[in-house]
């Protein structure tokens, strides 16, 4: 398995950048998710990595080799990268074992070794009893496992997955997530996993690169993205909660700053002395009758085990959790504890509101 590195990677279509100076390193054996809204450049980054497209600027390095750059382009078949697509892309006229065996046939692996490796890959993906079936006789989840086995069998240097579970229903998705985790643990593969489903990204990946408009906004462990978002986009896109503007009061302490948030003075966690916004997760909000900040309940949905409330606090939409159903229109007091504050002077307030109200 190999380290994958992007340096100033740029790709334009008709002069418009789909990738705009991507710098990132994915460690050998690391599981990284690319998360971002439709059109942000996720598939383009995978296609460049696989060698289906050439960059306009910048370089891609795999295991220390330059595979794409100004003076070098290694074709897809020579990159030894495995790819799993949303559409499975199986050979319809080959059986399950025929599909899985194919990459080894292309590499002229002797028959005996081929059979042993195919059997191992089928075992690992739970497909042993399906070896002789045709793809048309399989469910979506089983087909995706064949695609995974086919990719695993030739021991690629990295595995790229483009929304591999998007075609599957919710229950099957979560069981397939377990299959991917197990696959990663057993193979130690370097994996780059594209999704626009944040719960999938947060559940599966060691680190998540949050993309927007061809750039990486933040590249960090899931819990860091959630607890310490770098800007309004990440705070609104990853995890639940609200993003609201804040004003400096002039008081601070190491790692903390006292801000005026919705008219209340609140001590916030922060890495900067001059934050402009706070990310308020539902856990940071306590509802109580005597809290000074008043809000009106505008939404209440049952999540199983608890309710998700949307509150209007002076025109800002907050999200809180409650154990009891609440009546729409009711007024409640809100106290905010320990939110994360960051500086994002370019934030477009309307964009933030749209994201947090969704
Ligand atoms: N071959 C192409 N020709 C012209 N524009 C393209 C081409 N491929 C991608 N684009 C544009 O590049 C941008 C990024 O596309 P990309 O497919 O990488 O997005 P994505 O993040 O994978 O989105 P989705 O979540 O919808 O799959 C989009 O604006 C898209 O329209
Ligand atoms: Mg895509």
Short mmCIF file of C-alpha atoms and ligand atoms in Angstrom, two decimals:
data_model
loop_
_atom_site.label_atom_id
_atom_site.label_comp_id
_atom_site.label_asym_id
_atom_site.label_seq_id
_atom_site.Cartn_x
_atom_site.Cartn_y
_atom_site.Cartn_z
CA UNK A 1 0.00 0.00 0.00
CA UNK A 2 1.21 3.46 -0.79
CA UNK A 3 0.96 7.08 0.26
CA UNK A 4 -1.08 9.28 -2.07
CA UNK A 5 -0.13 12.93 -2.39
CA UNK A 6 -1.68 15.85 -4.28
CA UNK A 7 0.33 19.04 -4.84
CA UNK A 8 -1.40 22.15 -6.17
CA UNK A 9 -3.64 19.86 -8.24
CA UNK A 10 -5.79 21.87 -10.63
CA UNK A 11 -8.25 20.77 -13.30
CA UNK A 12 -10.36 23.08 -15.43
CA UNK A 13 -13.26 22.26 -17.75
CA UNK A 14 -13.90 24.98 -20.33
CA UNK A 15 -11.74 27.35 -18.27
CA UNK A 16 -13.76 26.78 -15.08
CA UNK A 17 -11.82 25.09 -12.27
CA UNK A 18 -13.34 21.81 -11.07
CA UNK A 19 -10.28 21.38 -8.80
CA UNK A 20 -8.52 24.49 -7.63
CA UNK A 21 -5.06 23.90 -6.15
CA UNK A 22 -5.63 20.77 -4.07
CA UNK A 23 -2.83 20.03 -1.55
CA UNK A 24 -3.29 16.90 0.55
CA UNK A 25 -1.49 13.77 1.64
CA UNK A 26 -3.26 10.49 2.34
CA UNK A 27 -1.05 8.25 4.44
CA UNK A 28 -0.24 4.68 3.45
CA UNK A 29 -3.08 2.52 4.79
CA UNK A 30 -5.24 5.50 5.70
CA UNK A 31 -9.00 5.57 5.04
CA UNK A 32 -9.94 9.05 3.84
CA UNK A 33 -13.42 10.24 2.86
CA UNK A 34 -13.98 13.08 0.40
CA UNK A 35 -17.16 14.82 1.48
CA UNK A 36 -18.87 17.72 -0.21
CA UNK A 37 -21.95 18.90 -2.08
CA UNK A 38 -22.77 17.90 -5.64
CA UNK A 39 -20.39 19.41 -8.19
CA UNK A 40 -17.60 20.26 -5.71
CA UNK A 41 -15.02 18.12 -7.58
CA UNK A 42 -15.00 14.78 -5.72
CA UNK A 43 -15.32 12.53 -8.77
CA UNK A 44 -12.88 14.73 -10.70
CA UNK A 45 -10.26 14.17 -7.98
CA UNK A 46 -10.79 10.40 -8.18
CA UNK A 47 -10.65 10.40 -11.99
CA UNK A 48 -7.35 12.31 -11.96
CA UNK A 49 -5.98 9.89 -9.35
CA UNK A 50 -7.04 6.89 -11.41
CA UNK A 51 -5.51 8.42 -14.54
CA UNK A 52 -8.76 8.93 -16.51
CA UNK A 53 -8.05 12.66 -16.75
CA UNK A 54 -4.87 14.74 -16.89
CA UNK A 55 -4.31 17.69 -14.52
CA UNK A 56 -3.89 21.22 -15.90
CA UNK A 57 -1.49 22.06 -13.10
CA UNK A 58 0.10 20.31 -10.15
CA UNK A 59 1.10 16.74 -9.46
CA UNK A 60 -0.09 13.42 -8.09
CA UNK A 61 2.37 11.16 -6.30
CA UNK A 62 1.69 7.54 -5.42
CA UNK A 63 4.13 5.73 -3.14
CA UNK A 64 6.80 8.30 -3.92
CA UNK A 65 6.37 8.02 -7.74
CA UNK A 66 4.99 10.92 -9.73
CA UNK A 67 2.03 9.46 -11.65
CA UNK A 68 0.76 12.76 -13.07
CA UNK A 69 2.51 16.09 -13.54
CA UNK A 70 3.80 18.54 -16.11
CA UNK A 71 6.24 16.13 -17.70
CA UNK A 72 4.90 12.76 -16.64
CA UNK A 73 1.67 10.80 -17.06
CA UNK A 74 1.37 7.18 -15.98
CA UNK A 75 -1.63 5.52 -17.73
CA UNK A 76 -4.42 4.05 -15.55
CA UNK A 77 -3.47 0.39 -16.11
CA UNK A 78 0.09 1.05 -14.88
CA UNK A 79 -0.95 2.82 -11.66
CA UNK A 80 -2.11 -0.35 -9.86
CA UNK A 81 -5.11 1.43 -8.37
CA UNK A 82 -8.38 -0.37 -7.61
CA UNK A 83 -11.66 1.41 -8.33
CA UNK A 84 -15.17 0.73 -7.07
CA UNK A 85 -17.99 2.69 -8.74
CA UNK A 86 -21.55 3.37 -7.69
CA UNK A 87 -22.72 1.42 -10.76
CA UNK A 88 -20.67 -1.74 -9.85
CA UNK A 89 -19.34 -2.02 -13.45
CA UNK A 90 -19.22 -5.84 -13.41
CA UNK A 91 -18.81 -7.94 -16.56
CA UNK A 92 -22.37 -9.21 -17.14
CA UNK A 93 -21.29 -12.34 -19.05
CA UNK A 94 -18.77 -13.47 -16.42
CA UNK A 95 -19.65 -15.31 -13.20
CA UNK A 96 -18.75 -13.89 -9.79
CA UNK A 97 -15.46 -15.80 -9.71
CA UNK A 98 -14.84 -14.89 -13.39
CA UNK A 99 -15.22 -11.20 -12.53
CA UNK A 100 -12.94 -11.46 -9.51
CA UNK A 101 -10.37 -13.50 -11.42
CA UNK A 102 -10.19 -11.09 -14.36
CA UNK A 103 -7.59 -8.62 -12.98
CA UNK A 104 -5.30 -11.60 -12.30
CA UNK A 105 -5.78 -13.00 -15.82
CA UNK A 106 -4.82 -9.62 -17.27
CA UNK A 107 -1.66 -9.73 -15.14
CA UNK A 108 -0.94 -13.30 -16.31
CA UNK A 109 -0.94 -14.79 -12.81
CA UNK A 110 -0.66 -18.63 -13.06
CA UNK A 111 -3.94 -20.52 -12.70
CA UNK A 112 -3.24 -22.15 -9.36
CA UNK A 113 -2.29 -18.92 -7.62
CA UNK A 114 -5.22 -17.20 -9.32
CA UNK A 115 -7.71 -19.70 -7.92
CA UNK A 116 -6.27 -19.41 -4.43
CA UNK A 117 -6.40 -15.60 -4.47
CA UNK A 118 -9.94 -15.52 -5.89
CA UNK A 119 -11.11 -17.94 -3.18
CA UNK A 120 -9.50 -15.75 -0.52
CA UNK A 121 -11.10 -12.55 -1.88
CA UNK A 122 -14.54 -14.21 -2.06
CA UNK A 123 -14.15 -15.48 1.50
CA UNK A 124 -13.18 -12.02 2.75
CA UNK A 125 -16.22 -10.38 1.16
CA UNK A 126 -18.64 -13.14 2.23
CA UNK A 127 -19.25 -14.34 -1.32
CA UNK A 128 -17.95 -17.91 -1.11
CA UNK A 129 -21.38 -19.43 -1.80
CA UNK A 130 -21.99 -17.14 -4.80
CA UNK A 131 -18.87 -17.94 -6.84
CA UNK A 132 -20.77 -19.48 -9.77
CA UNK A 133 -23.64 -17.00 -9.93
CA UNK A 134 -23.95 -14.40 -12.70
CA UNK A 135 -24.14 -10.68 -11.72
CA UNK A 136 -27.81 -10.55 -12.84
CA UNK A 137 -28.61 -13.13 -10.13
CA UNK A 138 -27.23 -10.95 -7.32
CA UNK A 139 -28.65 -8.18 -5.13
CA UNK A 140 -27.14 -4.68 -5.21
CA UNK A 141 -25.16 -5.26 -2.01
CA UNK A 142 -23.82 -8.57 -3.32
CA UNK A 143 -22.79 -6.93 -6.61
CA UNK A 144 -20.94 -4.21 -4.73
CA UNK A 145 -19.13 -6.90 -2.74
CA UNK A 146 -18.06 -8.53 -6.03
CA UNK A 147 -16.66 -5.17 -7.15
CA UNK A 148 -14.79 -4.91 -3.85
CA UNK A 149 -13.43 -8.48 -4.15
CA UNK A 150 -12.32 -7.79 -7.74
CA UNK A 151 -10.43 -4.75 -6.54
CA UNK A 152 -8.90 -6.47 -3.52
CA UNK A 153 -7.66 -9.52 -5.43
CA UNK A 154 -4.80 -7.78 -7.23
CA UNK A 155 -3.52 -6.03 -4.10
CA UNK A 156 -3.68 -2.48 -5.48
CA UNK A 157 -1.51 0.35 -4.18
CA UNK A 158 -4.64 2.37 -3.38
CA UNK A 159 -8.41 1.86 -3.64
CA UNK A 160 -10.74 4.59 -4.90
CA UNK A 161 -14.46 4.34 -4.20
CA UNK A 162 -16.99 6.71 -5.79
CA UNK A 163 -20.25 6.70 -3.83
CA UNK A 164 -20.25 2.89 -3.74
CA UNK A 165 -23.37 2.67 -1.59
CA UNK A 166 -25.50 5.37 -3.22
CA UNK A 167 -27.70 2.82 -5.02
CA UNK A 168 -28.46 0.76 -1.94
CA UNK A 169 -31.26 1.11 0.61
CA UNK A 170 -30.58 2.41 4.10
CA UNK A 171 -30.39 -0.95 5.93
CA UNK A 172 -28.07 -2.45 3.33
CA UNK A 173 -25.90 0.66 3.40
CA UNK A 174 -25.14 0.30 7.06
CA UNK A 175 -24.28 -3.39 6.73
CA UNK A 176 -22.08 -2.59 3.70
CA UNK A 177 -20.34 0.10 5.77
CA UNK A 178 -19.34 -2.72 8.13
CA UNK A 179 -18.02 -4.68 5.10
CA UNK A 180 -15.88 -1.68 4.01
CA UNK A 181 -14.51 -1.20 7.54
CA UNK A 182 -13.66 -4.88 7.77
CA UNK A 183 -12.09 -4.77 4.30
CA UNK A 184 -9.94 -1.84 5.37
CA UNK A 185 -8.88 -3.47 8.66
CA UNK A 186 -7.99 -6.76 6.98
CA UNK A 187 -6.15 -5.34 3.96
CA UNK A 188 -4.66 -2.13 5.38
CA UNK A 189 -5.43 -0.57 2.00
CA UNK A 190 -4.98 3.16 1.33
CA UNK A 191 -8.57 4.17 0.62
CA UNK A 192 -10.10 7.30 -0.84
CA UNK A 193 -13.87 7.15 -0.46
CA UNK A 194 -16.17 9.69 -2.10
CA UNK A 195 -19.54 10.38 -0.59
CA UNK A 196 -21.95 13.23 -0.09
CA UNK A 197 -23.45 11.42 2.89
CA UNK A 198 -21.81 12.95 5.96
CA UNK A 199 -22.85 10.17 8.35
CA UNK A 200 -21.12 7.65 6.08
CA UNK A 201 -17.96 9.77 5.93
CA UNK A 202 -17.87 10.37 9.69
CA UNK A 203 -18.56 6.70 10.48
CA UNK A 204 -16.02 5.15 8.12
CA UNK A 205 -13.03 7.40 7.66
CA UNK A 206 -9.87 8.00 9.69
CA UNK A 207 -9.91 11.54 8.28
CA UNK A 208 -12.40 13.47 6.15
CA UNK A 209 -11.55 16.09 3.51
CA UNK A 210 -14.48 18.50 3.27
CA UNK A 211 -14.59 19.96 -0.24
CA UNK A 212 -16.40 22.94 -1.68
CA UNK A 213 -16.09 24.47 -5.15
CA UNK A 214 -12.90 22.60 -6.08
CA UNK A 215 -11.07 23.27 -2.80
CA UNK A 216 -10.50 21.42 0.44
CA UNK A 217 -11.98 23.51 3.26
CA UNK A 218 -10.79 21.29 6.11
CA UNK A 219 -9.03 17.92 6.29
CA UNK A 220 -9.26 16.39 9.75
CA UNK A 221 -10.51 13.50 11.89
CA UNK A 222 -14.33 13.27 12.07
CA UNK A 223 -14.45 14.36 15.72
CA UNK A 224 -12.28 17.42 14.96
CA UNK A 225 -14.56 18.47 12.08
CA UNK A 226 -17.51 18.21 14.42
CA UNK A 227 -15.99 19.88 17.49
CA UNK A 228 -13.69 22.40 15.80
CA UNK A 229 -14.93 23.32 12.31
CA UNK A 230 -12.57 25.70 10.49
CA UNK A 231 -15.18 27.91 8.85
CA UNK A 232 -18.89 28.52 8.35
CA UNK A 233 -19.13 26.09 5.44
CA UNK A 234 -17.70 23.15 7.37
CA UNK A 235 -19.67 24.02 10.51
CA UNK A 236 -22.90 24.07 8.49
CA UNK A 237 -22.18 21.10 6.25
CA UNK A 238 -20.82 18.62 8.80
CA UNK A 239 -22.96 17.63 11.75
CA UNK A 240 -26.11 19.22 13.09
CA UNK A 241 -26.45 22.61 14.74
CA UNK A 242 -26.29 26.32 14.07
CA UNK A 243 -23.65 28.80 12.94
CA UNK A 244 -24.18 32.33 14.22
CA UNK A 245 -22.16 35.55 14.14
CA UNK A 246 -20.42 36.61 17.35
CA UNK A 247 -18.95 39.86 18.69
CA UNK A 248 -15.72 40.24 20.65
CA UNK A 249 -16.04 41.48 24.25
CA UNK A 250 -12.30 41.96 24.77
CA UNK A 251 -11.95 39.20 27.39
CA UNK A 252 -10.08 35.98 26.72
CA UNK A 253 -8.15 33.16 28.43
CA UNK A 254 -5.83 30.48 27.00
CA UNK A 255 -7.85 28.55 24.40
CA UNK A 256 -11.02 30.47 25.28
CA UNK A 257 -12.63 33.76 24.41
CA UNK A 258 -15.66 35.55 25.85
CA UNK A 259 -18.02 36.50 23.02
CA UNK A 260 -21.36 38.14 22.67
CA UNK A 261 -23.58 35.52 21.04
CA UNK A 262 -27.26 36.31 20.43
CA UNK A 263 -26.98 39.13 22.94
CA UNK A 264 -25.55 36.89 25.72
CA UNK A 265 -21.96 36.71 26.94
CA UNK A 266 -20.70 33.17 26.36
CA UNK A 267 -17.25 31.64 26.98
CA UNK A 268 -16.23 29.83 23.80
CA UNK A 269 -13.49 27.37 22.87
CA UNK A 270 -11.31 28.91 20.17
CA UNK A 271 -7.93 28.72 18.46
CA UNK A 272 -8.03 32.40 17.51
CA UNK A 273 -8.23 35.59 19.56
CA UNK A 274 -10.52 37.25 17.01
CA UNK A 275 -13.34 34.89 16.05
CA UNK A 276 -16.27 36.06 13.95
CA UNK A 277 -18.69 33.12 14.29
CA UNK A 278 -19.61 30.27 16.62
CA UNK A 279 -20.70 26.72 15.86
CA UNK A 280 -23.40 25.70 18.32
CA UNK A 281 -24.03 21.94 18.30
CA UNK A 282 -27.30 20.63 19.77
CA UNK A 283 -25.43 19.21 22.79
CA UNK A 284 -24.25 22.75 23.67
CA UNK A 285 -27.82 23.90 24.27
CA UNK A 286 -29.77 23.44 27.49
CA UNK A 287 -33.41 24.44 27.68
CA UNK A 288 -34.61 25.95 30.93
CA UNK A 289 -37.47 28.19 31.97
CA UNK A 290 -35.26 30.75 33.71
CA UNK A 291 -32.57 31.22 30.99
CA UNK A 292 -32.40 34.83 29.80
CA UNK A 293 -32.19 34.08 26.08
CA UNK A 294 -35.75 33.40 24.92
CA UNK A 295 -36.58 31.39 21.81
CA UNK A 296 -39.65 30.07 20.04
CA UNK A 297 -39.99 26.43 19.00
CA UNK A 298 -40.51 26.24 15.25
CA UNK A 299 -39.89 22.52 14.62
CA UNK A 300 -39.98 19.22 16.50
CA UNK A 301 -39.06 15.86 14.96
CA UNK A 302 -38.66 12.49 16.66
CA UNK A 303 -35.22 10.93 16.11
CA UNK A 304 -35.75 7.76 18.13
CA UNK A 305 -34.87 8.12 21.81
CA UNK A 306 -35.00 11.92 21.61
CA UNK A 307 -36.55 14.86 19.81
CA UNK A 308 -34.80 17.38 17.60
CA UNK A 309 -36.07 20.89 18.18
CA UNK A 310 -35.55 23.88 15.91
CA UNK A 311 -35.67 27.16 17.82
CA UNK A 312 -35.92 30.72 16.62
CA UNK A 313 -33.73 32.88 18.84
CA UNK A 314 -33.89 36.48 17.64
CA UNK A 315 -33.99 35.43 13.98
CA UNK A 316 -31.25 32.77 14.26
CA UNK A 317 -32.22 29.09 13.92
CA UNK A 318 -30.77 26.93 16.71
CA UNK A 319 -31.01 23.15 17.04
CA UNK A 320 -31.47 21.43 20.40
CA UNK A 321 -32.25 17.93 21.63
CA UNK A 322 -35.07 17.22 24.09
CA UNK A 323 -36.46 14.16 25.82
CA UNK A 324 -40.07 15.29 25.51
CA UNK A 325 -42.11 16.38 22.54
CA UNK A 326 -42.48 20.18 22.42
CA UNK A 327 -45.34 22.27 21.10
CA UNK A 328 -44.67 24.45 18.05
CA UNK A 329 -44.95 28.12 19.01
CA UNK A 330 -44.03 27.51 22.66
CA UNK A 331 -41.42 29.88 24.15
CA UNK A 332 -38.44 28.41 26.01
CA UNK A 333 -35.25 29.73 27.62
CA UNK A 334 -31.95 28.70 26.06
CA UNK A 335 -28.47 28.56 27.58
CA UNK A 336 -25.41 27.93 25.45
CA UNK A 337 -22.32 26.22 26.87
CA UNK A 338 -18.87 25.87 25.40
CA UNK A 339 -19.45 26.44 21.67
CA UNK A 340 -16.55 26.54 19.18
CA UNK A 341 -15.59 29.96 17.82
CA UNK A 342 -13.65 30.57 14.59
CA UNK A 343 -12.78 33.40 12.25
CA UNK A 344 -14.49 33.44 8.85
CA UNK A 345 -14.66 37.03 7.63
CA UNK A 346 -15.77 35.94 4.14
CA UNK A 347 -18.82 34.05 5.36
CA UNK A 348 -21.93 34.60 3.38
CA UNK A 349 -24.61 34.83 6.05
CA UNK A 350 -27.41 33.72 3.73
CA UNK A 351 -25.46 30.63 2.73
CA UNK A 352 -24.88 29.75 6.37
CA UNK A 353 -28.55 30.17 7.22
CA UNK A 354 -29.58 28.00 4.27
CA UNK A 355 -27.21 25.24 5.36
CA UNK A 356 -28.18 25.26 9.02
CA UNK A 357 -31.93 25.44 8.37
CA UNK A 358 -31.92 22.48 5.99
N1 LIG B 1 -16.08 16.15 -18.50
C1 LIG B 1 -16.51 17.30 -17.99
N2 LIG B 1 -16.74 18.36 -18.79
C2 LIG B 1 -17.14 19.56 -18.30
N3 LIG B 1 -17.35 19.77 -16.98
C3 LIG B 1 -17.16 18.75 -16.13
C4 LIG B 1 -16.73 17.47 -16.58
N4 LIG B 1 -16.61 16.65 -15.49
C5 LIG B 1 -16.97 17.40 -14.42
N5 LIG B 1 -17.29 18.65 -14.79
C6 LIG B 1 -17.69 19.76 -13.90
O1 LIG B 1 -16.75 19.82 -12.84
C7 LIG B 1 -17.38 20.07 -11.59
C8 LIG B 1 -17.05 18.96 -10.61
O2 LIG B 1 -17.68 17.76 -11.03
P1 LIG B 1 -17.57 16.40 -10.24
O3 LIG B 1 -18.19 15.32 -11.06
O4 LIG B 1 -16.16 16.19 -9.83
O5 LIG B 1 -18.45 16.70 -8.95
P2 LIG B 1 -18.84 15.76 -7.72
O6 LIG B 1 -18.34 16.43 -6.49
O7 LIG B 1 -18.39 14.36 -7.98
O8 LIG B 1 -20.44 15.84 -7.71
P3 LIG B 1 -21.55 14.70 -7.41
O9 LIG B 1 -21.67 14.63 -5.89
O10 LIG B 1 -22.79 15.29 -8.01
O11 LIG B 1 -21.13 13.42 -8.03
C9 LIG B 1 -18.87 20.20 -11.90
O12 LIG B 1 -19.18 21.56 -12.01
C10 LIG B 1 -19.02 19.49 -13.23
O13 LIG B 1 -20.09 20.03 -13.96
MG1 LIG B 2 -19.40 12.54 -8.28
#
